[in-house]
Amino acid sequence: NQPQKSVESLERFISTAPQKVIYDDHLYLGRAYTQLGTPQGDSLGIVYLEKAAPLDTVNNVYREIATKYFGMKRWDKAAAYY
Protein backbone atom coordinates (compact mmCIF):
# COMPACT_ATOMS: atom_id res chain seq x y z
CA ASN A 1 0.00 0.00 0.00
CA GLN A 2 1.84 3.05 -1.29
CA PRO A 3 -0.56 5.99 -1.46
CA GLN A 4 2.12 8.54 -2.45
CA LYS A 5 3.09 6.52 -5.53
CA SER A 6 -0.59 6.06 -6.38
CA VAL A 7 -1.17 9.81 -6.15
CA GLU A 8 1.82 10.55 -8.37
CA SER A 9 0.85 7.96 -10.98
CA LEU A 10 -2.79 9.01 -11.16
CA GLU A 11 -1.92 12.72 -11.27
CA ARG A 12 0.51 12.03 -14.12
CA PHE A 13 -2.11 10.01 -16.01
CA ILE A 14 -4.83 12.64 -15.55
CA SER A 15 -2.55 15.46 -16.71
CA THR A 16 -1.16 13.61 -19.75
CA ALA A 17 -4.35 11.91 -20.99
CA PRO A 18 -7.34 13.96 -19.80
CA GLN A 19 -9.52 12.62 -22.60
CA LYS A 20 -9.15 9.08 -21.22
CA VAL A 21 -10.07 9.94 -17.62
CA ILE A 22 -13.14 8.20 -16.21
CA TYR A 23 -14.85 8.69 -12.87
CA ASP A 24 -12.98 5.72 -11.38
CA ASP A 25 -9.72 7.60 -11.83
CA HIS A 26 -11.04 10.42 -9.65
CA LEU A 27 -12.37 7.89 -7.16
CA TYR A 28 -9.03 6.12 -6.79
CA LEU A 29 -7.09 9.38 -6.69
CA GLY A 30 -9.39 10.66 -3.95
CA ARG A 31 -8.92 7.49 -1.94
CA ALA A 32 -5.15 7.62 -2.40
CA TYR A 33 -5.02 11.23 -1.19
CA THR A 34 -7.04 10.39 1.92
CA GLN A 35 -4.65 7.56 2.73
CA LEU A 36 -1.73 9.99 2.93
CA GLY A 37 -2.86 10.85 6.45
CA THR A 38 -2.40 14.61 6.13
CA PRO A 39 -4.98 17.42 6.35
CA GLN A 40 -4.07 18.50 2.82
CA GLY A 41 -4.47 14.91 1.61
CA ASP A 42 -7.90 14.70 3.21
CA SER A 43 -9.01 17.94 1.58
CA LEU A 44 -7.72 16.97 -1.87
CA GLY A 45 -9.15 13.50 -1.45
CA ILE A 46 -12.60 14.92 -0.81
CA VAL A 47 -12.33 17.13 -3.90
CA TYR A 48 -11.66 14.11 -6.10
CA LEU A 49 -14.28 11.97 -4.37
CA GLU A 50 -16.82 14.73 -5.01
CA LYS A 51 -15.93 14.63 -8.72
CA ALA A 52 -16.51 10.87 -8.82
CA ALA A 53 -19.67 10.69 -6.68
CA PRO A 54 -22.30 11.91 -9.18
CA LEU A 55 -21.19 9.37 -11.80
CA ASP A 56 -20.86 6.42 -9.45
CA THR A 57 -23.49 3.70 -9.62
CA VAL A 58 -21.68 0.93 -7.73
CA ASN A 59 -20.01 2.35 -4.62
CA ASN A 60 -21.59 4.71 -2.17
CA VAL A 61 -19.06 7.51 -2.61
CA TYR A 62 -21.31 10.02 -0.86
CA ARG A 63 -21.11 7.94 2.33
CA GLU A 64 -17.33 7.81 1.94
CA ILE A 65 -17.22 11.61 1.71
CA ALA A 66 -19.48 11.90 4.78
CA THR A 67 -17.21 9.57 6.73
CA LYS A 68 -14.16 11.67 5.84
CA TYR A 69 -15.89 14.87 6.95
CA PHE A 70 -17.04 13.15 10.13
CA GLY A 71 -13.44 12.17 10.89
CA MET A 72 -12.40 15.78 10.34
CA LYS A 73 -15.13 16.87 12.80
CA ARG A 74 -16.90 18.84 10.07
CA TRP A 75 -20.34 17.78 11.25
CA ASP A 76 -22.26 20.15 8.98
CA LYS A 77 -20.56 18.84 5.85
CA ALA A 78 -20.87 15.22 7.00
CA ALA A 79 -24.60 15.59 7.58
CA ALA A 80 -25.10 16.91 4.06
CA TYR A 81 -23.64 13.73 2.56
CA TYR A 82 -25.33 11.15 4.83
PDB file of C-alpha atoms in Angstrom:
ATOM      1  CA  ASN A   1       0.000   0.000   0.000  1.00  0.00           C
ATOM      2  CA  GLN A   2       1.841   3.055  -1.291  1.00  0.00           C
ATOM      3  CA  PRO A   3      -0.557   5.991  -1.463  1.00  0.00           C
ATOM      4  CA  GLN A   4       2.117   8.541  -2.450  1.00  0.00           C
ATOM      5  CA  LYS A   5       3.089   6.517  -5.527  1.00  0.00           C
ATOM      6  CA  SER A   6      -0.589   6.064  -6.384  1.00  0.00           C
ATOM      7  CA  VAL A   7      -1.172   9.808  -6.154  1.00  0.00           C
ATOM      8  CA  GLU A   8       1.825  10.554  -8.365  1.00  0.00           C
ATOM      9  CA  SER A   9       0.854   7.963 -10.981  1.00  0.00           C
ATOM     10  CA  LEU A  10      -2.794   9.009 -11.158  1.00  0.00           C
ATOM     11  CA  GLU A  11      -1.925  12.721 -11.271  1.00  0.00           C
ATOM     12  CA  ARG A  12       0.509  12.034 -14.122  1.00  0.00           C
ATOM     13  CA  PHE A  13      -2.110  10.006 -16.013  1.00  0.00           C
ATOM     14  CA  ILE A  14      -4.831  12.635 -15.555  1.00  0.00           C
ATOM     15  CA  SER A  15      -2.551  15.455 -16.713  1.00  0.00           C
ATOM     16  CA  THR A  16      -1.160  13.606 -19.752  1.00  0.00           C
ATOM     17  CA  ALA A  17      -4.345  11.911 -20.987  1.00  0.00           C
ATOM     18  CA  PRO A  18      -7.340  13.961 -19.797  1.00  0.00           C
ATOM     19  CA  GLN A  19      -9.522  12.618 -22.605  1.00  0.00           C
ATOM     20  CA  LYS A  20      -9.150   9.079 -21.217  1.00  0.00           C
ATOM     21  CA  VAL A  21     -10.072   9.941 -17.618  1.00  0.00           C
ATOM     22  CA  ILE A  22     -13.143   8.202 -16.210  1.00  0.00           C
ATOM     23  CA  TYR A  23     -14.854   8.687 -12.866  1.00  0.00           C
ATOM     24  CA  ASP A  24     -12.982   5.716 -11.378  1.00  0.00           C
ATOM     25  CA  ASP A  25      -9.718   7.601 -11.834  1.00  0.00           C
ATOM     26  CA  HIS A  26     -11.040  10.424  -9.651  1.00  0.00           C
ATOM     27  CA  LEU A  27     -12.368   7.889  -7.155  1.00  0.00           C
ATOM     28  CA  TYR A  28      -9.032   6.115  -6.795  1.00  0.00           C
ATOM     29  CA  LEU A  29      -7.089   9.378  -6.690  1.00  0.00           C
ATOM     30  CA  GLY A  30      -9.390  10.656  -3.949  1.00  0.00           C
ATOM     31  CA  ARG A  31      -8.921   7.488  -1.943  1.00  0.00           C
ATOM     32  CA  ALA A  32      -5.145   7.623  -2.403  1.00  0.00           C
ATOM     33  CA  TYR A  33      -5.023  11.226  -1.191  1.00  0.00           C
ATOM     34  CA  THR A  34      -7.036  10.393   1.916  1.00  0.00           C
ATOM     35  CA  GLN A  35      -4.645   7.559   2.730  1.00  0.00           C
ATOM     36  CA  LEU A  36      -1.725   9.985   2.931  1.00  0.00           C
ATOM     37  CA  GLY A  37      -2.864  10.854   6.451  1.00  0.00           C
ATOM     38  CA  THR A  38      -2.401  14.607   6.132  1.00  0.00           C
ATOM     39  CA  PRO A  39      -4.981  17.422   6.354  1.00  0.00           C
ATOM     40  CA  GLN A  40      -4.069  18.500   2.819  1.00  0.00           C
ATOM     41  CA  GLY A  41      -4.467  14.914   1.614  1.00  0.00           C
ATOM     42  CA  ASP A  42      -7.900  14.695   3.213  1.00  0.00           C
ATOM     43  CA  SER A  43      -9.007  17.944   1.582  1.00  0.00           C
ATOM     44  CA  LEU A  44      -7.719  16.973  -1.866  1.00  0.00           C
ATOM     45  CA  GLY A  45      -9.152  13.498  -1.446  1.00  0.00           C
ATOM     46  CA  ILE A  46     -12.600  14.916  -0.808  1.00  0.00           C
ATOM     47  CA  VAL A  47     -12.326  17.131  -3.896  1.00  0.00           C
ATOM     48  CA  TYR A  48     -11.662  14.110  -6.101  1.00  0.00           C
ATOM     49  CA  LEU A  49     -14.279  11.966  -4.373  1.00  0.00           C
ATOM     50  CA  GLU A  50     -16.821  14.728  -5.011  1.00  0.00           C
ATOM     51  CA  LYS A  51     -15.926  14.625  -8.719  1.00  0.00           C
ATOM     52  CA  ALA A  52     -16.512  10.866  -8.817  1.00  0.00           C
ATOM     53  CA  ALA A  53     -19.668  10.693  -6.683  1.00  0.00           C
ATOM     54  CA  PRO A  54     -22.303  11.914  -9.183  1.00  0.00           C
ATOM     55  CA  LEU A  55     -21.188   9.369 -11.799  1.00  0.00           C
ATOM     56  CA  ASP A  56     -20.859   6.423  -9.449  1.00  0.00           C
ATOM     57  CA  THR A  57     -23.494   3.697  -9.618  1.00  0.00           C
ATOM     58  CA  VAL A  58     -21.684   0.932  -7.732  1.00  0.00           C
ATOM     59  CA  ASN A  59     -20.012   2.347  -4.623  1.00  0.00           C
ATOM     60  CA  ASN A  60     -21.590   4.715  -2.168  1.00  0.00           C
ATOM     61  CA  VAL A  61     -19.061   7.514  -2.609  1.00  0.00           C
ATOM     62  CA  TYR A  62     -21.312  10.024  -0.855  1.00  0.00           C
ATOM     63  CA  ARG A  63     -21.113   7.936   2.328  1.00  0.00           C
ATOM     64  CA  GLU A  64     -17.332   7.807   1.939  1.00  0.00           C
ATOM     65  CA  ILE A  65     -17.225  11.608   1.712  1.00  0.00           C
ATOM     66  CA  ALA A  66     -19.475  11.900   4.778  1.00  0.00           C
ATOM     67  CA  THR A  67     -17.210   9.566   6.730  1.00  0.00           C
ATOM     68  CA  LYS A  68     -14.159  11.667   5.843  1.00  0.00           C
ATOM     69  CA  TYR A  69     -15.894  14.872   6.947  1.00  0.00           C
ATOM     70  CA  PHE A  70     -17.040  13.149  10.130  1.00  0.00           C
ATOM     71  CA  GLY A  71     -13.440  12.168  10.886  1.00  0.00           C
ATOM     72  CA  MET A  72     -12.402  15.780  10.335  1.00  0.00           C
ATOM     73  CA  LYS A  73     -15.130  16.873  12.799  1.00  0.00           C
ATOM     74  CA  ARG A  74     -16.902  18.843  10.072  1.00  0.00           C
ATOM     75  CA  TRP A  75     -20.342  17.777  11.246  1.00  0.00           C
ATOM     76  CA  ASP A  76     -22.256  20.155   8.985  1.00  0.00           C
ATOM     77  CA  LYS A  77     -20.558  18.842   5.853  1.00  0.00           C
ATOM     78  CA  ALA A  78     -20.865  15.217   6.999  1.00  0.00           C
ATOM     79  CA  ALA A  79     -24.598  15.593   7.579  1.00  0.00           C
ATOM     80  CA  ALA A  80     -25.100  16.912   4.062  1.00  0.00           C
ATOM     81  CA  TYR A  81     -23.643  13.729   2.564  1.00  0.00           C
ATOM     82  CA  TYR A  82     -25.334  11.153   4.831  1.00  0.00           C
TER      83      TYR A  82
END
